[in-house]
mmCIF file of C-alpha atoms in Angstrom:
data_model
loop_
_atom_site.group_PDB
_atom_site.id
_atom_site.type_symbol
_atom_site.label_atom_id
_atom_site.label_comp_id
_atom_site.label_asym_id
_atom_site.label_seq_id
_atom_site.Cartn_x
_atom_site.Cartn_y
_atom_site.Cartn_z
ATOM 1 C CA UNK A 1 1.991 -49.280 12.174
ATOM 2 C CA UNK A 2 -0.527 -50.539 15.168
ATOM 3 C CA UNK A 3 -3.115 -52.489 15.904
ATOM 4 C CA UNK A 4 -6.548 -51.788 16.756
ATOM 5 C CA UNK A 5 -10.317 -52.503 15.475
ATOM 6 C CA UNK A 6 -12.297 -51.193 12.918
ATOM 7 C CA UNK A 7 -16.129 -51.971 12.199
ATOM 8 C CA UNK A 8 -17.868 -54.161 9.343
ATOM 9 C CA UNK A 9 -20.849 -54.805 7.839
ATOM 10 C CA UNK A 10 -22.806 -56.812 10.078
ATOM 11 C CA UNK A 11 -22.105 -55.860 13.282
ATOM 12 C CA UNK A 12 -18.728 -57.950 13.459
ATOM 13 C CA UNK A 13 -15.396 -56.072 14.069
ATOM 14 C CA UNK A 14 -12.149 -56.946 12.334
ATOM 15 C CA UNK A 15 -8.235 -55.951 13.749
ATOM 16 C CA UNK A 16 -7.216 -53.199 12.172
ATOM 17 C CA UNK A 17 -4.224 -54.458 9.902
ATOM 18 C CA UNK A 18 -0.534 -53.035 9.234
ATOM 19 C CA UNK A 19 -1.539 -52.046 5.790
ATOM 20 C CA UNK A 20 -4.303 -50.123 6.658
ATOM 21 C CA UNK A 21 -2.094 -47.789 8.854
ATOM 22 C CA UNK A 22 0.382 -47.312 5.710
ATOM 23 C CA UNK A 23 -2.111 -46.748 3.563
ATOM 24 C CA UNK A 24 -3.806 -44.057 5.945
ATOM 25 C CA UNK A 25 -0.384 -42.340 6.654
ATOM 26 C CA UNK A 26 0.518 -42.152 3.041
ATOM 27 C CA UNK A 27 -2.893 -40.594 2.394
ATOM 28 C CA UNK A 28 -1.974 -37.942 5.351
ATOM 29 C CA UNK A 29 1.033 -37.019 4.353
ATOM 30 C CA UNK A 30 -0.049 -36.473 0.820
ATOM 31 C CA UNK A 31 -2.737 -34.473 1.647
ATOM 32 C CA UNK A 32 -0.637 -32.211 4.291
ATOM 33 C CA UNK A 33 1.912 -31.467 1.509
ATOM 34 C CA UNK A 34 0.855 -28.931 -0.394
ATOM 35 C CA UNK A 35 -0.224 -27.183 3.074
ATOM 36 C CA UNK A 36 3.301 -27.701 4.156
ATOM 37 C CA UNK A 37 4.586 -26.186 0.853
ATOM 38 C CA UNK A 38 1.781 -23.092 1.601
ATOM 39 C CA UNK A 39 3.219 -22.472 5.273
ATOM 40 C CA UNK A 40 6.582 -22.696 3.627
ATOM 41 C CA UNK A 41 6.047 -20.284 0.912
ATOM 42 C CA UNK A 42 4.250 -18.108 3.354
ATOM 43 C CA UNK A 43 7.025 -18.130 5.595
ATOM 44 C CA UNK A 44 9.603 -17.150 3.219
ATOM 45 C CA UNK A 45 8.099 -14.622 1.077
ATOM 46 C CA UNK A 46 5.259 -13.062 3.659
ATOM 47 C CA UNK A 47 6.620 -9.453 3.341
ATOM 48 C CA UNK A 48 9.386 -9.776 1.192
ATOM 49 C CA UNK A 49 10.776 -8.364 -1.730
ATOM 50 C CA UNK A 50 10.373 -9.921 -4.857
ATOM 51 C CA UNK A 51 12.865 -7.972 -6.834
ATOM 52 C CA UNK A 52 10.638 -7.196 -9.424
ATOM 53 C CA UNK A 53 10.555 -10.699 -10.588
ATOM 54 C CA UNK A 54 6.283 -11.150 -9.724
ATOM 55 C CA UNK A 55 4.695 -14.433 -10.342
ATOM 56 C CA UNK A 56 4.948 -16.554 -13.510
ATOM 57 C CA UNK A 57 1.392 -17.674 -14.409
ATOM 58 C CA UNK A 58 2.577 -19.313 -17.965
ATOM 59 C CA UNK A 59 1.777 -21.836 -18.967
ATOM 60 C CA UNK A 60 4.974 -23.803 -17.679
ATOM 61 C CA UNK A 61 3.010 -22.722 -14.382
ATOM 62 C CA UNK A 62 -0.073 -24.195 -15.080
ATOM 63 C CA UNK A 63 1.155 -27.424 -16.268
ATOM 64 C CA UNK A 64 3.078 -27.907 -13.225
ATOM 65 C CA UNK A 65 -0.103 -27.216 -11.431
ATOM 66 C CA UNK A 66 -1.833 -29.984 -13.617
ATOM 67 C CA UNK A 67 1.049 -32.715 -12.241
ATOM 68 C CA UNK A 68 0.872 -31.767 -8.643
ATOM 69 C CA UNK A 69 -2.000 -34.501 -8.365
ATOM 70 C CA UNK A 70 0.554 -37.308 -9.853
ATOM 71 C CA UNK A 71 3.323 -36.092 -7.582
ATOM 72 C CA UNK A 72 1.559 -35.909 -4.473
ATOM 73 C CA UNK A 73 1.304 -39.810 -3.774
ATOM 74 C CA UNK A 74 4.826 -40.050 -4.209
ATOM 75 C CA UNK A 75 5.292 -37.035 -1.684
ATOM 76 C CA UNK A 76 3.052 -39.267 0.853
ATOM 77 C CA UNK A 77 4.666 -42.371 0.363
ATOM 78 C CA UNK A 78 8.137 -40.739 0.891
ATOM 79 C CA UNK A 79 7.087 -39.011 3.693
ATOM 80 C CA UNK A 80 5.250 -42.235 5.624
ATOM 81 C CA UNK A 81 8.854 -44.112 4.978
ATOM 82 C CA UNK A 82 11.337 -41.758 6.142
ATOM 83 C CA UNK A 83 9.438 -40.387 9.137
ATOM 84 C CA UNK A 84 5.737 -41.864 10.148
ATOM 85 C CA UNK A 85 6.740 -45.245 9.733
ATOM 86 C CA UNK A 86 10.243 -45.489 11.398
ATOM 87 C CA UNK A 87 8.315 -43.664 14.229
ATOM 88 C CA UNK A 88 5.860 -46.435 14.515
ATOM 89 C CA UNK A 89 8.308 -48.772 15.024
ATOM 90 C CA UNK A 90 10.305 -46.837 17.642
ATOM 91 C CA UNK A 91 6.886 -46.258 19.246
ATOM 92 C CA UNK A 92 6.595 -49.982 19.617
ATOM 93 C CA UNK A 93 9.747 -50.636 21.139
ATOM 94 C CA UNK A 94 8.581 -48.938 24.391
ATOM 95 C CA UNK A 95 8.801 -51.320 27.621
ATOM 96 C CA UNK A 96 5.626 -52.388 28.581
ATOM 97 C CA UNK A 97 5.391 -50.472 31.784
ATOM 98 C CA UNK A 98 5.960 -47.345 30.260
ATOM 99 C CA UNK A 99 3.231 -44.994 30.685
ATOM 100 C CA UNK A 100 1.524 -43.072 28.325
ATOM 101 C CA UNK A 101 -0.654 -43.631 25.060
ATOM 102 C CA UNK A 102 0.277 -45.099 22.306
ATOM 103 C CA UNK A 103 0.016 -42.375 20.184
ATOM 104 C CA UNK A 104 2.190 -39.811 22.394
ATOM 105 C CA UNK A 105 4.424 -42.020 21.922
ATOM 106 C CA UNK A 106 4.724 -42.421 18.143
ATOM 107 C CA UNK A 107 4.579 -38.757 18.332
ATOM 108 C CA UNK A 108 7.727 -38.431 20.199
ATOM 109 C CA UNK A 109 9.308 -41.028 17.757
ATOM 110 C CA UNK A 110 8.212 -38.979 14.789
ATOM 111 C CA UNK A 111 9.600 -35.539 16.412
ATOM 112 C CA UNK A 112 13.277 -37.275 17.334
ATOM 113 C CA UNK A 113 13.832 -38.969 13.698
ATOM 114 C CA UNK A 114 12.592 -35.337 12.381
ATOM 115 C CA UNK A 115 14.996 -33.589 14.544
ATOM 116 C CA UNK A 116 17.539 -36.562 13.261
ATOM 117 C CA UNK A 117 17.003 -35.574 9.470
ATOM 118 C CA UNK A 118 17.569 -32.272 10.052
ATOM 119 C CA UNK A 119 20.878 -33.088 11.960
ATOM 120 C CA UNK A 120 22.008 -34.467 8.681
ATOM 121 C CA UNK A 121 20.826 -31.686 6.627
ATOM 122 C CA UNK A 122 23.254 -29.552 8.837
ATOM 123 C CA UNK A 123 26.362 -32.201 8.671
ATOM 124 C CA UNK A 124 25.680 -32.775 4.702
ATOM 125 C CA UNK A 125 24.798 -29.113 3.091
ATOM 126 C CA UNK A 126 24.980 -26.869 5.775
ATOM 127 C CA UNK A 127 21.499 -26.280 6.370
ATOM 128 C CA UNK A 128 21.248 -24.618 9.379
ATOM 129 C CA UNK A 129 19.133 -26.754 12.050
ATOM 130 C CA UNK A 130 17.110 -23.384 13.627
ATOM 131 C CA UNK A 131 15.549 -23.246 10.770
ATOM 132 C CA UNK A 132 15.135 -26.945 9.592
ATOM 133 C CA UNK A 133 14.162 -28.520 12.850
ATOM 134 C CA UNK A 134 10.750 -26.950 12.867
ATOM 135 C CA UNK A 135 9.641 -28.173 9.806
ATOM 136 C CA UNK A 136 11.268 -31.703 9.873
ATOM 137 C CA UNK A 137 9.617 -32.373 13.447
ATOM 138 C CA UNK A 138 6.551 -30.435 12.569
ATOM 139 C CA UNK A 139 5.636 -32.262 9.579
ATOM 140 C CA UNK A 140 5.048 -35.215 11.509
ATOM 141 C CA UNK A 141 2.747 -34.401 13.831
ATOM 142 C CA UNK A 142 -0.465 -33.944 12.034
ATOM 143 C CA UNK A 143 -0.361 -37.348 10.391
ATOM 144 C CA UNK A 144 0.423 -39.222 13.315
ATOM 145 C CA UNK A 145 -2.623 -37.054 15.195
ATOM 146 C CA UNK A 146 -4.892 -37.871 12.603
ATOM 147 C CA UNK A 147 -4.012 -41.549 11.974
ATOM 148 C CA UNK A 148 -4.435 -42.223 15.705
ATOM 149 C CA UNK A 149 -7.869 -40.676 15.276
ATOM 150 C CA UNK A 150 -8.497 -42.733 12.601
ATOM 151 C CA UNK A 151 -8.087 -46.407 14.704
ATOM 152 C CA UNK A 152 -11.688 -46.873 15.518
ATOM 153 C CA UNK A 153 -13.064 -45.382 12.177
ATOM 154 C CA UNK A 154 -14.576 -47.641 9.605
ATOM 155 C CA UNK A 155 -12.806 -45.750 7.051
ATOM 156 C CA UNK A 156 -11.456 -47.777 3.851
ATOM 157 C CA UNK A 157 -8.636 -46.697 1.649
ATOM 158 C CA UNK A 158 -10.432 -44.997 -0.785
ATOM 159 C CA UNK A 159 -12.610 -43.041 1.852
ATOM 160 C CA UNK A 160 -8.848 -41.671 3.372
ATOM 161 C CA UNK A 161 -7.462 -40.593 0.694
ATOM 162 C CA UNK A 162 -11.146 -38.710 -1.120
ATOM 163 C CA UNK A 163 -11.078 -37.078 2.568
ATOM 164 C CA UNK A 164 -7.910 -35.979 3.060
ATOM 165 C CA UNK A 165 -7.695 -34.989 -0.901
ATOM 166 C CA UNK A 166 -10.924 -32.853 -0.146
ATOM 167 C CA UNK A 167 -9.598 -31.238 2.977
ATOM 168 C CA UNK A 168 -6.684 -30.179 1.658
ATOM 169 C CA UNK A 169 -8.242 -28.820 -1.226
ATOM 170 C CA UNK A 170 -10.901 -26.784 1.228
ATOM 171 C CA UNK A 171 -7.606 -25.588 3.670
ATOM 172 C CA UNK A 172 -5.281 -24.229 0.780
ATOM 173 C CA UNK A 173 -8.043 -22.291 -0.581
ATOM 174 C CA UNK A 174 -8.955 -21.064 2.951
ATOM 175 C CA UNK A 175 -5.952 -20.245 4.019
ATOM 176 C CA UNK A 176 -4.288 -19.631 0.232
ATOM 177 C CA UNK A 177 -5.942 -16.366 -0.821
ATOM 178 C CA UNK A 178 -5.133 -14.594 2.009
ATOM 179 C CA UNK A 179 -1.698 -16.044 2.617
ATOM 180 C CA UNK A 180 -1.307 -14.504 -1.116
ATOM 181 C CA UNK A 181 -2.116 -11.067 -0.103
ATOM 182 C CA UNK A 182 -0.134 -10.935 2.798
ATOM 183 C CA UNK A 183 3.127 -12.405 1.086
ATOM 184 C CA UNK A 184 2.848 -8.993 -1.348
ATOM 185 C CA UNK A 185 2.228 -6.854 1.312
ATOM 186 C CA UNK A 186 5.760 -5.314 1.063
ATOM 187 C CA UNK A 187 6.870 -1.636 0.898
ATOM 188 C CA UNK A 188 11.004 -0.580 0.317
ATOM 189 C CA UNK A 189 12.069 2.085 2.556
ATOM 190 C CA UNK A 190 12.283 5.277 2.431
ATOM 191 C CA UNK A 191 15.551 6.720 2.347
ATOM 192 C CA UNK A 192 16.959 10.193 1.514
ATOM 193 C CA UNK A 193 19.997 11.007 -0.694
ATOM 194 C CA UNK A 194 22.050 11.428 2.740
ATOM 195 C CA UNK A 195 20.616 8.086 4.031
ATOM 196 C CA UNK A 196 21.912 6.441 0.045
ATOM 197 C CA UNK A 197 25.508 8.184 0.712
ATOM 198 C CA UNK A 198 27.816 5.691 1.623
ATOM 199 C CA UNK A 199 29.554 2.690 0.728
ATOM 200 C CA UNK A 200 27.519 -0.422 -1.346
ATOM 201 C CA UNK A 201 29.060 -3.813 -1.329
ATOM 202 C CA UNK A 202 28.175 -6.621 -3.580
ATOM 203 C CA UNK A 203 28.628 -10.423 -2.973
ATOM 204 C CA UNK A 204 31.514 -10.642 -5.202
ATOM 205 C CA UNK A 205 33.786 -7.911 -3.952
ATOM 206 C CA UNK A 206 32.324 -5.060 -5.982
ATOM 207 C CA UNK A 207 31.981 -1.653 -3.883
ATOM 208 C CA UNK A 208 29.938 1.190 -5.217
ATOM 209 C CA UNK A 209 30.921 4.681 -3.334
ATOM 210 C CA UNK A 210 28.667 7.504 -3.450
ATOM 211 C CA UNK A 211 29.196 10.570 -2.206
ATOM 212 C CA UNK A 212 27.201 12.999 -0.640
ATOM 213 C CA UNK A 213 28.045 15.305 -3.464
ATOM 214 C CA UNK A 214 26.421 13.188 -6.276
ATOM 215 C CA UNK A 215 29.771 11.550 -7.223
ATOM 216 C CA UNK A 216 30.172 7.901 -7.799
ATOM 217 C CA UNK A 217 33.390 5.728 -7.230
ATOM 218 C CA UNK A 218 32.921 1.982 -8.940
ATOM 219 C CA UNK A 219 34.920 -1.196 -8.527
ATOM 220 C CA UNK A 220 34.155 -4.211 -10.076
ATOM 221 C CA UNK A 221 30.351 -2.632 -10.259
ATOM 222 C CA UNK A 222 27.576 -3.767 -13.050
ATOM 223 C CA UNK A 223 26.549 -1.647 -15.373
ATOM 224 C CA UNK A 224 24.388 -2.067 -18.349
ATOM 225 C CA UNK A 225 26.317 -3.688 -21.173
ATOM 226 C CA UNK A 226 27.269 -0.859 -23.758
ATOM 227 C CA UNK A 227 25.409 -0.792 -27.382
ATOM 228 C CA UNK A 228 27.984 -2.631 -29.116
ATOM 229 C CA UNK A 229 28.602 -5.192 -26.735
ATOM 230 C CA UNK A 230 26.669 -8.694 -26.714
ATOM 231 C CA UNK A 231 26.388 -8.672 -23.244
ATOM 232 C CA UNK A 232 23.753 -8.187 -20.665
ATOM 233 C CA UNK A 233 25.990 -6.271 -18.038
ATOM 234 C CA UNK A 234 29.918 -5.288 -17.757
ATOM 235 C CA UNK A 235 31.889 -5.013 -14.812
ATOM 236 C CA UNK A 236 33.190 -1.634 -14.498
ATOM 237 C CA UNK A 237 35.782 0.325 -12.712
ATOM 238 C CA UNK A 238 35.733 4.382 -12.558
ATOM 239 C CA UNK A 239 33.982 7.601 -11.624
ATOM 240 C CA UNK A 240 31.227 9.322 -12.298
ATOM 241 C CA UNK A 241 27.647 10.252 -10.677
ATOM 242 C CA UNK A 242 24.255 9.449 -9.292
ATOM 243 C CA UNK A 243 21.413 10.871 -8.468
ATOM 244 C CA UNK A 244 18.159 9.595 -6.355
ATOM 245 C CA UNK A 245 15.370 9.273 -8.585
ATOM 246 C CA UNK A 246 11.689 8.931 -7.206
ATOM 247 C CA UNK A 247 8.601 6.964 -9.167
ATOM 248 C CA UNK A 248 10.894 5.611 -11.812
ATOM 249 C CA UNK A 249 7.939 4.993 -14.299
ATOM 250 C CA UNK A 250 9.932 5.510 -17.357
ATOM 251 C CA UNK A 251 12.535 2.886 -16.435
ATOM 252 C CA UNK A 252 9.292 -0.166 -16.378
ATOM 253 C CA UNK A 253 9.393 0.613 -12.390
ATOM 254 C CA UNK A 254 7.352 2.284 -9.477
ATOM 255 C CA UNK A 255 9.781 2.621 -7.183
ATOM 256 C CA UNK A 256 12.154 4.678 -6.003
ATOM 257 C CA UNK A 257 15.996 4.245 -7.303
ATOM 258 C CA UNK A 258 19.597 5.737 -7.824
ATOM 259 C CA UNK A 259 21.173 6.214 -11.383
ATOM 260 C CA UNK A 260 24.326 5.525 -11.948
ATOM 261 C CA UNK A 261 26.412 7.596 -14.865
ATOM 262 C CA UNK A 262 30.020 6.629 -15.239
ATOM 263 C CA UNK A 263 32.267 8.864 -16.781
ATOM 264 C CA UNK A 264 34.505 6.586 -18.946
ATOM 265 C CA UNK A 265 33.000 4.134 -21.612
ATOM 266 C CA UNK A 266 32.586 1.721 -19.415
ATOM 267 C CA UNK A 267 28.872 0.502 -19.741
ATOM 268 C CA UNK A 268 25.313 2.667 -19.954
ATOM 269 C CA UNK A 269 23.620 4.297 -16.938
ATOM 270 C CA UNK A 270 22.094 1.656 -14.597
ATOM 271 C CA UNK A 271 19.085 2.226 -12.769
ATOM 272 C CA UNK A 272 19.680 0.458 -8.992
ATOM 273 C CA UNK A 273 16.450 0.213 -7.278
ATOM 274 C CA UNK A 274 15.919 0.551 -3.788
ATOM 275 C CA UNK A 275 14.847 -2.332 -1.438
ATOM 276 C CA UNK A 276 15.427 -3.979 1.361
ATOM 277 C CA UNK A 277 14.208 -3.047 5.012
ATOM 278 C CA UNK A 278 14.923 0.573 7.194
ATOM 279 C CA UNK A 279 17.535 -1.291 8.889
ATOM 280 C CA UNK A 280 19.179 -3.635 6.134
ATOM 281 C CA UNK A 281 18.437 -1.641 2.958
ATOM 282 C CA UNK A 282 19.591 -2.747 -0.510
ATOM 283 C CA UNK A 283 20.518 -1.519 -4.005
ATOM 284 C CA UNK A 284 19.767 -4.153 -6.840
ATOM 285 C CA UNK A 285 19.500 -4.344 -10.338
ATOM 286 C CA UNK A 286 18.279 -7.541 -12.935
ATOM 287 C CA UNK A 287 19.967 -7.796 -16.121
ATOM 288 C CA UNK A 288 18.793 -9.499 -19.145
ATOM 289 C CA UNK A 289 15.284 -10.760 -19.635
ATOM 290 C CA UNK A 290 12.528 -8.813 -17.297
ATOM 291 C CA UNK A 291 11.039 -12.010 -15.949
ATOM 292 C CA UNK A 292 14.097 -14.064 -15.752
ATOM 293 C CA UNK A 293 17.777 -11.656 -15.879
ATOM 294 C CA UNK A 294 20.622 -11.786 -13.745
ATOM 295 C CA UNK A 295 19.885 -10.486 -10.272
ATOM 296 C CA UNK A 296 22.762 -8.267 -8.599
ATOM 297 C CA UNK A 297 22.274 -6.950 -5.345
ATOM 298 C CA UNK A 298 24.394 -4.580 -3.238
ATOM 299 C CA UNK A 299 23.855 -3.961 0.816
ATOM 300 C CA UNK A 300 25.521 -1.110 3.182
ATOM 301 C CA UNK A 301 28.907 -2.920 5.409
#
């Protein structure tokens, strides 16, 4: 991916080959992964609710931990070919009188074929390019940095990848444990029965209208499958009432709720739990298995 020198044994210096860049850039971008994946988590769940789901630590988590080291190479190599490596080339097509280092250069490069991935995220799936376009042209820029750094370094292929294998190691614990306790610093709102009064939408049409009075209106609203039904949840249509319940202990929950009591046979009383933010609160509910039910989830329109 350039050209440059690198020292040997003996004094003598030999041109730093193709190979050794690929080999260096894979071992970059394997060790930046998993802090790409920690800024990512961090990003995404810093703060937010978890809906009662927590953390799996199984042991379907721990053996996923266990092939992280196999998958990372892969991750590096996929990385260097899609993004440092195209950028490379790019870098080299420059006109000779173009000013500038080379490795500004095969920065730029890397940040315009990021910015051209996440163009086609956006054209294939939707994704939506403010949020993409960060990440795609940010995850280039640290290799490319660090391989430049590298040129003039006597370092062989197994000394790149032991270092940048040890520093990653040293910067996810660093910056892990307290990007953990951050991510779970989240607290629901606070919100009166006058503030819960209203109308409740879910994503597939259901509306759940409660009045100020403590009655309830339901359409097409989950409830709690009844006793003789072998089902998790019904959808139910009706009346009947709620009331705002505080420190829900009894129900395997700490937080603050409404139950739900419809006056027909249509399902069991359903414990909604508050979440959300002051200004986008929610209502949700999991049915099925604690760790792993059916999440339903309804927000104020």
């Amino acid at each position: 991916m350039g050209r440059g020198r690198t020292g040997e044994p003996g004094g003598r210096r030999r041109p730093n080959r193709p190979d050794d860049d690929w080999n260096r850039a894979i071992a970059l971008c394997a060790g930046q992964a998993p802090l790409v994946w920690l800024a990512w988590w961090f990003t995404t769940q810093a703060g937010r609710d978890d809906y009662g789901y927590g953390y799996d630590y199984g042991g379907g988590g721990y053996l996923g931990i266990c092939c992280v080291p196999l998958i990372l190479p892969f991750v590096g190599l996929l990385h260097a070919a899609v993004q440092i490596a195209p950028a490379a080339a790019l870098a080299r097509l420059r006109p000779r009188t173009a000013p500038g280092p080379e490795w500004a250069w095969h920065l730029a490069g890397s940040v315009l074929i990021g910015a051209g991935w996440s163009v086609l995220g956006l054209v294939l799936w939707g994704w939506q390019a403010g949020d993409t376009l960060p990440w795609f042209a940010g995850v280039g820029v640290l290799p490319v940095l660090v391989l430049h750094s590298l040129r003039r370094r006597p370092w062989g292929g197994c000394g790149v990848w032991l270092g940048s294998a040890g520093a990653s190691l040293v910067l996810c614990v660093v910056c892990g444990v307290p990007a953990a306790s951050l991510a779970d610093d989240y607290e629901p709102p606070e919100l009166s029965a006058g503030q819960l009064a209203g109308d409740w939408r879910g994503a597939d049409g259901g509306v759940l209208r409660l009045a100020p009075g403590g009655r309830a209106e339901l359409t097409r609203v989950p409830a709690h499958g009844g006793v003789d039904e072998d089902v998790d949840f019904t959808l139910c249509d009706g009346t009947g009432t709620w009331t705002r319940e505080k420190d829900a202990q009894w129900r395997d929950t700490h937080r603050d709720g409404i139950l739900v009591r419809l006056d027909g046979g249509c399902g069991q009383e359903t414990y909604w739990t508050i979440g959300g933010t002051e200004e986008e609160p929610e209502l949700f509910v999991r049915f099925g298995d604690p760790g792993s039910g059916e999440l339903r989830i309804l927000t104020r329109r």
